[in-house]
CSV table of C-alpha atoms in Angstrom, one decimal:
chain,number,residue,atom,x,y,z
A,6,UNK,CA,-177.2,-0.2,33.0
A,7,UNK,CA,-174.3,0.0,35.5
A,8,UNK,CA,-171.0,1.9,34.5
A,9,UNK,CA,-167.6,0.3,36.0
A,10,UNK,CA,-164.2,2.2,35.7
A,11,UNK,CA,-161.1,0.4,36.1
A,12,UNK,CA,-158.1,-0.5,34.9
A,13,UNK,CA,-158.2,-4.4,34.1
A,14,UNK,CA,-154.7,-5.4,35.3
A,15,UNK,CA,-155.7,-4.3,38.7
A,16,UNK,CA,-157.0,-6.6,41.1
A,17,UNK,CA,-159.3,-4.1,42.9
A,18,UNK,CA,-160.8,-3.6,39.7
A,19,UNK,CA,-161.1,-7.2,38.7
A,20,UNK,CA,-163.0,-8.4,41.8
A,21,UNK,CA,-165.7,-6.3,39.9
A,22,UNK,CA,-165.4,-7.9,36.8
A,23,UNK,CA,-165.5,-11.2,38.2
A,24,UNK,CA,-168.4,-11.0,40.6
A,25,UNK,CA,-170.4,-9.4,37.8
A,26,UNK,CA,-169.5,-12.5,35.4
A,27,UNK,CA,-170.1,-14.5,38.0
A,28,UNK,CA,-174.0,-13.1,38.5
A,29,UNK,CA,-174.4,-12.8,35.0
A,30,UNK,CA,-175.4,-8.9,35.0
A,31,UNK,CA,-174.6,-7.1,31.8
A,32,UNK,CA,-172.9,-3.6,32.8
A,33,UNK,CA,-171.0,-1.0,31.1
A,34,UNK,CA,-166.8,-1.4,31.6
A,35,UNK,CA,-165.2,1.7,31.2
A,36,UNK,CA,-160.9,1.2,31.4
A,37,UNK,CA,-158.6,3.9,33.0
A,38,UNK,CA,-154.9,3.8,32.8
A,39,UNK,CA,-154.0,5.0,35.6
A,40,UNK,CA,-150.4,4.6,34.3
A,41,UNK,CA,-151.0,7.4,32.1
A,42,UNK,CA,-152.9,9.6,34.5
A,43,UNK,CA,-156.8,9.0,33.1
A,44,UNK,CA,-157.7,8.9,36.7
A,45,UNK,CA,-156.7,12.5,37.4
A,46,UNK,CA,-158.9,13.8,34.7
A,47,UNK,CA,-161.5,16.0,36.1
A,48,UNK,CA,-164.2,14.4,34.5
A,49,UNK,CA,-163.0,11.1,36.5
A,50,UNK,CA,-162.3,13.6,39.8
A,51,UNK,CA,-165.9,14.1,39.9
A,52,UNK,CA,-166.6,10.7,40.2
A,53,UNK,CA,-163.8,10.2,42.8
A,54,UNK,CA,-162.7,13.3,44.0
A,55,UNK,CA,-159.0,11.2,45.1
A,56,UNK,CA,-158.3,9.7,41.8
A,57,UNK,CA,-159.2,6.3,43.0
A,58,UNK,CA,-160.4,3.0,40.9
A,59,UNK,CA,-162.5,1.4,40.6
A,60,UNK,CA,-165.9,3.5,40.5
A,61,UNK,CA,-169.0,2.0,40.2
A,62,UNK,CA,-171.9,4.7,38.4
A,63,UNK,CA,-175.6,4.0,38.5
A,64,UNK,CA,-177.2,5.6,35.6
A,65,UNK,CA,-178.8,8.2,37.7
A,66,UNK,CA,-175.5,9.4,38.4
A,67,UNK,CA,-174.5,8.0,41.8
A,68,UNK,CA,-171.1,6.9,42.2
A,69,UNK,CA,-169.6,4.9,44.9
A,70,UNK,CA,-165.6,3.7,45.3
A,71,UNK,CA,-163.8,1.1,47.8
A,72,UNK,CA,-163.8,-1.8,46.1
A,73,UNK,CA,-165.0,-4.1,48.6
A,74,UNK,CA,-167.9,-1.9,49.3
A,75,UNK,CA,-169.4,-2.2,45.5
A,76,UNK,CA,-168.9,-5.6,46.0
A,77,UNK,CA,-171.1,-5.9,48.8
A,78,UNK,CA,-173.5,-3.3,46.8
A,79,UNK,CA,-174.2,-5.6,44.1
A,80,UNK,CA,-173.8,-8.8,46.0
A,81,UNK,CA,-177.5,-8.0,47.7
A,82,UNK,CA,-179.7,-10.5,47.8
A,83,UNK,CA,-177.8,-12.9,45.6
A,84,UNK,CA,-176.5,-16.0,47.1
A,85,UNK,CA,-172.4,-14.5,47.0
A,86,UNK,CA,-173.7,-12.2,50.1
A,87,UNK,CA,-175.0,-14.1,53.4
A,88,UNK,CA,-178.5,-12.6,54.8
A,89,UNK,CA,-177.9,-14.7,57.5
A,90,UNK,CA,-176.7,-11.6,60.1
A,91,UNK,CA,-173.6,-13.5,61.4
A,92,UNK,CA,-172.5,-15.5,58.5
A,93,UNK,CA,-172.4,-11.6,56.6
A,94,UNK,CA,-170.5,-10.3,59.2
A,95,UNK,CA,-167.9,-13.0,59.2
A,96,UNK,CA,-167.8,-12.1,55.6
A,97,UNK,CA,-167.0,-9.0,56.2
A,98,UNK,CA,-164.3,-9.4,58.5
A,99,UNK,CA,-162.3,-11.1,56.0
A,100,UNK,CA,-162.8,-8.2,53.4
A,101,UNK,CA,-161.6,-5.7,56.5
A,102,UNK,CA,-158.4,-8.0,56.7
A,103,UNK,CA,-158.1,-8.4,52.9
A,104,UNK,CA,-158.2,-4.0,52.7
A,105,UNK,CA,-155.9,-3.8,55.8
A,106,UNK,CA,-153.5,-7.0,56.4
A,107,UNK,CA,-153.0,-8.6,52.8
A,108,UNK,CA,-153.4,-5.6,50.0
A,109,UNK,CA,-151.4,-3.3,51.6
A,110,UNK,CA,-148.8,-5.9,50.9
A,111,UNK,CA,-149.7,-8.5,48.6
A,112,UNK,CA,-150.8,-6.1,45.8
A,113,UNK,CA,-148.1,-3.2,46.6
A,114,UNK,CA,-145.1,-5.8,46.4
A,115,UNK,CA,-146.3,-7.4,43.0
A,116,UNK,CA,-147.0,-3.6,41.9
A,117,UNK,CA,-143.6,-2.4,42.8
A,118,UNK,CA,-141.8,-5.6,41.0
A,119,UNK,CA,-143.5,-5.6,38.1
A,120,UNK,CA,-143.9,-1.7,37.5
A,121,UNK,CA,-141.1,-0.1,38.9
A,122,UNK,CA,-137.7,0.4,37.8
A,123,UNK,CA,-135.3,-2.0,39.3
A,124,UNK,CA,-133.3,0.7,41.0
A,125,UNK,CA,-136.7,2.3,42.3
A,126,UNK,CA,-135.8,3.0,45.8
A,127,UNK,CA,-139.2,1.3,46.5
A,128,UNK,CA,-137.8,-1.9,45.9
A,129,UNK,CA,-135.6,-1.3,49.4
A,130,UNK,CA,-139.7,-2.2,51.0
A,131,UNK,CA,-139.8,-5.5,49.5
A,132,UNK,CA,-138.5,-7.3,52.0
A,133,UNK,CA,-140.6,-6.0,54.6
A,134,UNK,CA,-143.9,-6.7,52.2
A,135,UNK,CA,-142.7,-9.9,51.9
A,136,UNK,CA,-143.1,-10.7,56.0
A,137,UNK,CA,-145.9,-9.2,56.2
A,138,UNK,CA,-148.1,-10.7,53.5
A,139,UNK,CA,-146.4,-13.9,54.4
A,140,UNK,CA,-148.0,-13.4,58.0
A,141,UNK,CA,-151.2,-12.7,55.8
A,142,UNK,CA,-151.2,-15.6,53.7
A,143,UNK,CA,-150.4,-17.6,57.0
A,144,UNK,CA,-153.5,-16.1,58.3
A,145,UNK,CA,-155.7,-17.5,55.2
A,146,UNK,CA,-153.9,-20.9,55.6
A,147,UNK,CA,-155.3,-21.3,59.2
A,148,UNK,CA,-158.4,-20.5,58.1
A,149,UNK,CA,-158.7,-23.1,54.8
A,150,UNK,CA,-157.6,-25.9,57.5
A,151,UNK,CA,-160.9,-25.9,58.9
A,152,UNK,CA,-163.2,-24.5,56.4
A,153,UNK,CA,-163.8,-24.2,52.4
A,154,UNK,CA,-164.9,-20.7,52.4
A,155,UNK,CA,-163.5,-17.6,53.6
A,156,UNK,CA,-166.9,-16.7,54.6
A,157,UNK,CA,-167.9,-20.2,55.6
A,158,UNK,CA,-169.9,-22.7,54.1
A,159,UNK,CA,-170.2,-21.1,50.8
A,160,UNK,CA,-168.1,-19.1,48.2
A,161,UNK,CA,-169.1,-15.3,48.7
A,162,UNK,CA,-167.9,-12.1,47.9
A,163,UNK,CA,-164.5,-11.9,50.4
A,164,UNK,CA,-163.5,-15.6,48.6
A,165,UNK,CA,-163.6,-13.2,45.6
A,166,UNK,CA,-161.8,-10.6,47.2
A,167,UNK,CA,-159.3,-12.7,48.7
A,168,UNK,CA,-158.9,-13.9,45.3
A,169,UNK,CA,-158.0,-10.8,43.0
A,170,UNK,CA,-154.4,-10.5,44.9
A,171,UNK,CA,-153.5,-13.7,46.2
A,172,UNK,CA,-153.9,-15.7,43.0
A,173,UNK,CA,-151.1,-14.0,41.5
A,174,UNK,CA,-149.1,-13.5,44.6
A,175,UNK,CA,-146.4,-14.8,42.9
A,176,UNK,CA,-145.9,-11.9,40.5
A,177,UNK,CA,-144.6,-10.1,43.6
A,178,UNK,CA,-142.6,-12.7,45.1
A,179,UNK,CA,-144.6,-14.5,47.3
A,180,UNK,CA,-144.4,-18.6,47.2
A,181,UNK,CA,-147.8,-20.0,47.0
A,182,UNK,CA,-146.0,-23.8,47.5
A,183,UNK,CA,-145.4,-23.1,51.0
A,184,UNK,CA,-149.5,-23.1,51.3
A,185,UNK,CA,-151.3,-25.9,50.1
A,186,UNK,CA,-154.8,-25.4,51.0
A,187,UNK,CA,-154.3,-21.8,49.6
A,188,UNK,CA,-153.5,-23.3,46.4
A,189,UNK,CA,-156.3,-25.9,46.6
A,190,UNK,CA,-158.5,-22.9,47.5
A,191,UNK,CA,-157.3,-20.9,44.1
A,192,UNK,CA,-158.2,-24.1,41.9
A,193,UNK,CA,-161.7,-24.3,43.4
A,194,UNK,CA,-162.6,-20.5,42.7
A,195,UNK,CA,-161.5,-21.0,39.1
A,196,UNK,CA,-164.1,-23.8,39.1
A,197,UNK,CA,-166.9,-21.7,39.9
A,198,UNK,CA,-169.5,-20.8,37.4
A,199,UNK,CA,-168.8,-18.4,34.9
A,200,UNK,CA,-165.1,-17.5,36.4
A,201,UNK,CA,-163.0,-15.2,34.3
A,202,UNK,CA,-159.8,-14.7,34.9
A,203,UNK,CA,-157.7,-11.6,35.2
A,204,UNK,CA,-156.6,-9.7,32.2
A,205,UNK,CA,-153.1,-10.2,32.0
A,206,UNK,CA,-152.7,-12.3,35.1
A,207,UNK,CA,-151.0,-16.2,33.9
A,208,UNK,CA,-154.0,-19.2,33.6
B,14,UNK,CA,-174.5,-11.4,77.1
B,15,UNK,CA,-171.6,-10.7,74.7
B,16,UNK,CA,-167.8,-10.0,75.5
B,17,UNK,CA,-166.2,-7.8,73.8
B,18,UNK,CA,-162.0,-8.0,73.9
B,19,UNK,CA,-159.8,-4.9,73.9
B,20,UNK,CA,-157.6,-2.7,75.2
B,21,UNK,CA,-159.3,1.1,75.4
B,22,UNK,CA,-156.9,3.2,74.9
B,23,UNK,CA,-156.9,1.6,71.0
B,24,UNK,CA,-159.6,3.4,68.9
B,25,UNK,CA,-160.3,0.4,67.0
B,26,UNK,CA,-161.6,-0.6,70.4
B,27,UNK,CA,-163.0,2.9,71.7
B,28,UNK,CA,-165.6,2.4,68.3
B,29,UNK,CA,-167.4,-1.0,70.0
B,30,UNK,CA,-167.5,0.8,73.6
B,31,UNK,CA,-169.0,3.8,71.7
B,32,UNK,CA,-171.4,1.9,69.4
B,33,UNK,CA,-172.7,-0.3,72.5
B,34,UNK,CA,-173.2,2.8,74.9
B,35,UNK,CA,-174.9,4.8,72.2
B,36,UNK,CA,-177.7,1.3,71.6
B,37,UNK,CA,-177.5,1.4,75.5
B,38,UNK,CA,-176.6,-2.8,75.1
B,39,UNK,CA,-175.2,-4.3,78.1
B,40,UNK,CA,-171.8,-6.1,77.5
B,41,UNK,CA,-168.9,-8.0,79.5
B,42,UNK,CA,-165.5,-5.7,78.7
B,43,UNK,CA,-162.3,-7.7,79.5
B,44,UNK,CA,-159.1,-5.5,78.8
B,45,UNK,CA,-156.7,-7.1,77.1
B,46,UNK,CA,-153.2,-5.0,77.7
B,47,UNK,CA,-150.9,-5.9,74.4
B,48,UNK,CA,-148.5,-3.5,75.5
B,49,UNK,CA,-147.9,-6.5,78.3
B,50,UNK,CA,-148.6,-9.2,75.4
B,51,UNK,CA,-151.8,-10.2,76.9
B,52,UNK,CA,-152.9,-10.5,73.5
B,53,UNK,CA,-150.4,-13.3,72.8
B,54,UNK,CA,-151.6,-15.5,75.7
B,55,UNK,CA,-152.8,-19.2,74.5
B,56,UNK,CA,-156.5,-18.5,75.5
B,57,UNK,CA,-156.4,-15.3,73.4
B,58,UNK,CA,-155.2,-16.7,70.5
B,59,UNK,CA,-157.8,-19.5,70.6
B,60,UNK,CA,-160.4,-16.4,69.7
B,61,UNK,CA,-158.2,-14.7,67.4
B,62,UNK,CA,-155.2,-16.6,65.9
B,63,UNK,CA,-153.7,-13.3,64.7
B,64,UNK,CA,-153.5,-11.8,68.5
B,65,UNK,CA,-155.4,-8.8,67.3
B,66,UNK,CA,-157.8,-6.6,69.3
B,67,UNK,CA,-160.6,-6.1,69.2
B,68,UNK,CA,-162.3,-9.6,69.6
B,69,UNK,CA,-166.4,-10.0,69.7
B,70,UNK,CA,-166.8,-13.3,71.6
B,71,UNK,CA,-170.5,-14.6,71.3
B,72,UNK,CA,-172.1,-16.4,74.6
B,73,UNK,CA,-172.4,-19.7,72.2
B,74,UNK,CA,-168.6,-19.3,71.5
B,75,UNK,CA,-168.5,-18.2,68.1
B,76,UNK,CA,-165.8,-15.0,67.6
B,77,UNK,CA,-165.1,-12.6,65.4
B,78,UNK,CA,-162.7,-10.0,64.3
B,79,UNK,CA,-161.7,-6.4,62.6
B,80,UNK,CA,-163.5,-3.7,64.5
B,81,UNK,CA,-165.3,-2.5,61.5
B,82,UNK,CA,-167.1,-6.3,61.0
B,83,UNK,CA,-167.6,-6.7,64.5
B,84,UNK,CA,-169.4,-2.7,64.4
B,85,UNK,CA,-171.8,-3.9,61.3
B,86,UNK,CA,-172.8,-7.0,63.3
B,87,UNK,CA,-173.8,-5.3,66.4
B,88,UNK,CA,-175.7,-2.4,64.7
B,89,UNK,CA,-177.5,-4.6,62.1
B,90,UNK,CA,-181.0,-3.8,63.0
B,91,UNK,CA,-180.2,-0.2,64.2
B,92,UNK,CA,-180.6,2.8,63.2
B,93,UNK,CA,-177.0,3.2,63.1
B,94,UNK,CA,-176.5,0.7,60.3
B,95,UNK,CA,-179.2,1.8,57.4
B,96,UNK,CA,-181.0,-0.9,55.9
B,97,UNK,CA,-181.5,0.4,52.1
B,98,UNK,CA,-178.7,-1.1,50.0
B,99,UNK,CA,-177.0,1.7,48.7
B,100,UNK,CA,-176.9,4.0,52.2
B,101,UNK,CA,-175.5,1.0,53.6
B,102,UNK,CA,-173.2,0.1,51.3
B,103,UNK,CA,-172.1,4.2,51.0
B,104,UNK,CA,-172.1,3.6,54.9
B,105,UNK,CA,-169.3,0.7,54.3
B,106,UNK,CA,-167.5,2.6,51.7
B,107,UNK,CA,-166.0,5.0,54.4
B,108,UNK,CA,-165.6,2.2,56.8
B,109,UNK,CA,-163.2,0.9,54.2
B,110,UNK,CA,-161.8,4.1,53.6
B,111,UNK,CA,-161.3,4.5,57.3
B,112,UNK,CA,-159.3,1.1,57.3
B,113,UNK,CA,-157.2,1.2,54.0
B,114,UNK,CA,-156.8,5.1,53.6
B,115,UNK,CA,-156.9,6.7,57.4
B,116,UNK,CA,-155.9,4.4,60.0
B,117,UNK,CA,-152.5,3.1,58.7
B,118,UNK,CA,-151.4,6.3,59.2
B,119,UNK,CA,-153.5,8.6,61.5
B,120,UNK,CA,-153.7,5.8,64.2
B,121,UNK,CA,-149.8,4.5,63.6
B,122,UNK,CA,-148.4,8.1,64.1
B,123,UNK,CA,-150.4,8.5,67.1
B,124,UNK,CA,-149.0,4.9,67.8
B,125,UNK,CA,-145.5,6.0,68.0
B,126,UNK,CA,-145.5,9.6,69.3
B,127,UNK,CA,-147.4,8.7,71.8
B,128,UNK,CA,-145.9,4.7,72.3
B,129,UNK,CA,-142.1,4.6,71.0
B,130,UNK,CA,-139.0,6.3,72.4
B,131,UNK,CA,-137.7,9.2,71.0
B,132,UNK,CA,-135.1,7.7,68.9
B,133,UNK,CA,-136.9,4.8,68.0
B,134,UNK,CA,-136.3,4.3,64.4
B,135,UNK,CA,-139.7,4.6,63.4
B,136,UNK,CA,-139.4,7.9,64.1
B,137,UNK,CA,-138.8,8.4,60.5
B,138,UNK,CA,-141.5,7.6,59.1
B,139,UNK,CA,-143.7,10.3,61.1
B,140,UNK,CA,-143.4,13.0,57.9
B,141,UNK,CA,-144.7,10.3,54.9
B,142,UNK,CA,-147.3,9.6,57.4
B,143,UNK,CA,-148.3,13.1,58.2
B,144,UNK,CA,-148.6,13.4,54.5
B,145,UNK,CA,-151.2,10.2,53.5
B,146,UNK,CA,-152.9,11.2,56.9
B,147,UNK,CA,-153.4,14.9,55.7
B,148,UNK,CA,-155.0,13.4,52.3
B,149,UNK,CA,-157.4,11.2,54.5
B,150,UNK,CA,-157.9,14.5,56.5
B,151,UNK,CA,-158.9,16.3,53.5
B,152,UNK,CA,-160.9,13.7,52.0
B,153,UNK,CA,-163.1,14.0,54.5
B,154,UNK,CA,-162.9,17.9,54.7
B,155,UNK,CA,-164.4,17.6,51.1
B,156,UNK,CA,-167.3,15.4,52.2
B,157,UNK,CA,-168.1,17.1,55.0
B,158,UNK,CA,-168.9,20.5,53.0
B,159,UNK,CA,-171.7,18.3,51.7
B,160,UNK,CA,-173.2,16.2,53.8
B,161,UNK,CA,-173.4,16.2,57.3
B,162,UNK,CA,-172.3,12.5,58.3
B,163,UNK,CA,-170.4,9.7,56.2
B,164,UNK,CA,-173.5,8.0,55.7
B,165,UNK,CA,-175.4,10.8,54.4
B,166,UNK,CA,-178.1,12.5,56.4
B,167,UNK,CA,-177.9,10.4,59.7
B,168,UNK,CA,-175.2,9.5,62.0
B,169,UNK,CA,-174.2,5.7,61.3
B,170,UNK,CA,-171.2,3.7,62.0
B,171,UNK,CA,-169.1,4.9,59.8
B,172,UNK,CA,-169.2,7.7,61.8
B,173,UNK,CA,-168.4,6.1,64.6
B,174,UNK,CA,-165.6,4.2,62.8
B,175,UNK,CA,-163.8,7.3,61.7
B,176,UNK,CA,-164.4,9.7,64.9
B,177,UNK,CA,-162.3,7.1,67.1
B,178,UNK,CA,-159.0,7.9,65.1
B,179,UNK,CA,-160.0,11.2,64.1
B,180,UNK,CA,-161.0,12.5,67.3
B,181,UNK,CA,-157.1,12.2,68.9
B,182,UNK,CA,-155.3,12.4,65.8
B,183,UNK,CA,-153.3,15.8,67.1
B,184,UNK,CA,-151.6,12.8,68.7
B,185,UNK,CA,-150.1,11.9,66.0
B,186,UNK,CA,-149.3,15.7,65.1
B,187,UNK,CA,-151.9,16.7,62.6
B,188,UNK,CA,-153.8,20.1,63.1
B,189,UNK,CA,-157.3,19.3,62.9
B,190,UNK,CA,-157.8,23.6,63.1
B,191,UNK,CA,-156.8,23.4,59.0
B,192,UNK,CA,-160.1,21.2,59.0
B,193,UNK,CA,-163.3,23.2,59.7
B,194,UNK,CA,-165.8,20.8,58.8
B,195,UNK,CA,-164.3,18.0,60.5
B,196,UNK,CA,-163.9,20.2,63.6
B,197,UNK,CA,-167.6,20.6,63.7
B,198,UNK,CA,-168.5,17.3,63.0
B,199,UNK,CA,-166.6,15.7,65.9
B,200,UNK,CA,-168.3,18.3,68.1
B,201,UNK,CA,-171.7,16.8,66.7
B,202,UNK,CA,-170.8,13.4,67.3
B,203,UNK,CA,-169.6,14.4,71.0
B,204,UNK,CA,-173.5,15.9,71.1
B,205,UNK,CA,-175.0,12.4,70.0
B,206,UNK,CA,-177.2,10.4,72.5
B,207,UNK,CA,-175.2,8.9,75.1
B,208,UNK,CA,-172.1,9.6,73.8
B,209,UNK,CA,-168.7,7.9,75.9
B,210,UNK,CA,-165.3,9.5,75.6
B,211,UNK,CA,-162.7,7.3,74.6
B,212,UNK,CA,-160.3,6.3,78.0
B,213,UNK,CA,-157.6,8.6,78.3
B,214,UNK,CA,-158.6,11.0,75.2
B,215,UNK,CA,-158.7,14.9,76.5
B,216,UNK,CA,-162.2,15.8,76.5
């Protein structure tokens, strides 16, 4: 059986979580609090030699990181991953723009309000998050006008990385109201089979 | 044929011109100057509604974007992009690492050393990028000591993903000379079949 390390609050860690409820693989969840420094224990530096989760471990020992790559590892050949050469690229591009255009400051904005001290000089960023994940989110809007899926036709592994941050966007001050087909989008992936949702994140 | 949209002094550009020279694939190349806001133009944003370079136009139409999708769609059947699922998906892991962990700050301190005025407020940032950069420097420093390319055993896209930054970051003020390994794998990718230097790089 597969090993997964994470910490459950994370969304990079629960993309995992969900995609393997939603393919109905048993695996082996292994939590790290990265809050109290489990990541930076050398046993977990082997894994991940930069402290990083989530790790996935095969039991011969391999380990990968980057969540959206594990995805796509354990995606193959089930129907959340496109064969279709064109139709997995497109899904790809919208797990590039989910790393580099809506993480970066989706997820860091809801980490810094929620974690973070309220005099963290940190919080002096938020405002600048909050344009550019609104720009992000604007981006996904677009999108949902003109199809159901981020990588299409169907619900694949980018709707469920899109997912893990934007669905509680909120918790780092980001209005969802101002995008309806966002929020009709969130309501559909929660009807997908066998959804779980995220440990700690609101219903 | 395909077009491919960009501007080639951006490395996220440079890695399609290097990936098609090295499959020797013929392609239109329309430069798209977004230091003049030629990106921004109406027919531009009818391809990407972002204004991003670079842009993969299909002759049916169909377009795509983030250079690291666009790279896995053109090398699919390659021997650039390896087939077995976990070399591939290793393969994507340092394409995302490249995105997330490297670019955001090897590519944007080359962007404003090289780009912004000298007492252009962003400016400041230059040391906290220098530092994340380094980390993404010795990252790869670590890998390197073990296996010859970020695939593995054999030169893939990821290499090509990561060499386009990499390659100029003493742009952006990082000495590559504290990196041994890395200096002698961007000699080795310079060696590779075909190889193009990127447009205005030194040699």
């Amino acid at each position: 059986m597969i090993t997964l390390y994470g910490m459950s609050s994370s969304g990079n860690c629960y993309k995992l979580q969900l995609l393997m409820a939603q393919l109905r693989r048993e695996y082996d969840w292994q939590e790290v609090d990265i809050t109290r420094g489990e990541n930076l224990s050398p046993e977990f530096l082997t894994m991940n030699d930069r402290g990083k989760v989530p790790v996935l471990k095969l039991e011969d020992g391999r380990t990968m990181s980057e969540s959206n790559a594990i995805l796509n590892y354990l995606a193959q050949g089930t129907r959340l991953l496109p064969e279709e050469p064109w139709a997995r690229a497109k899904t790809l591009q919208w797990m590039f723009f989910e790393q580099y255009s809506h993480e970066p400051y989706i997820a860091v904005a809801r980490f810094i309000r929620l974690f973070l001290p309220e005099d963290h000089p940190r919080r002096g960023t938020l405002d600048s998050l909050k344009a550019y994940g609104d720009e992000a989110l604007a981006a996904m809007e677009r999108h949902l006008a003109r199809l159901p899926w981020f990588g299409g036709e169907h619900y694949t592994i980018a709707d469920i990385a899109l997912f893990a941050y934007t669905h509680v966007a909120e918790d780092g001050g980001f209005d969802l109201g101002g995008y309806p087909h966002i929020e009709h989008w969130i309501k559909r992936v929660r009807q997908q089979p066998y959804f779980v949702p995220m440990r700690g994140a609101q219903a």
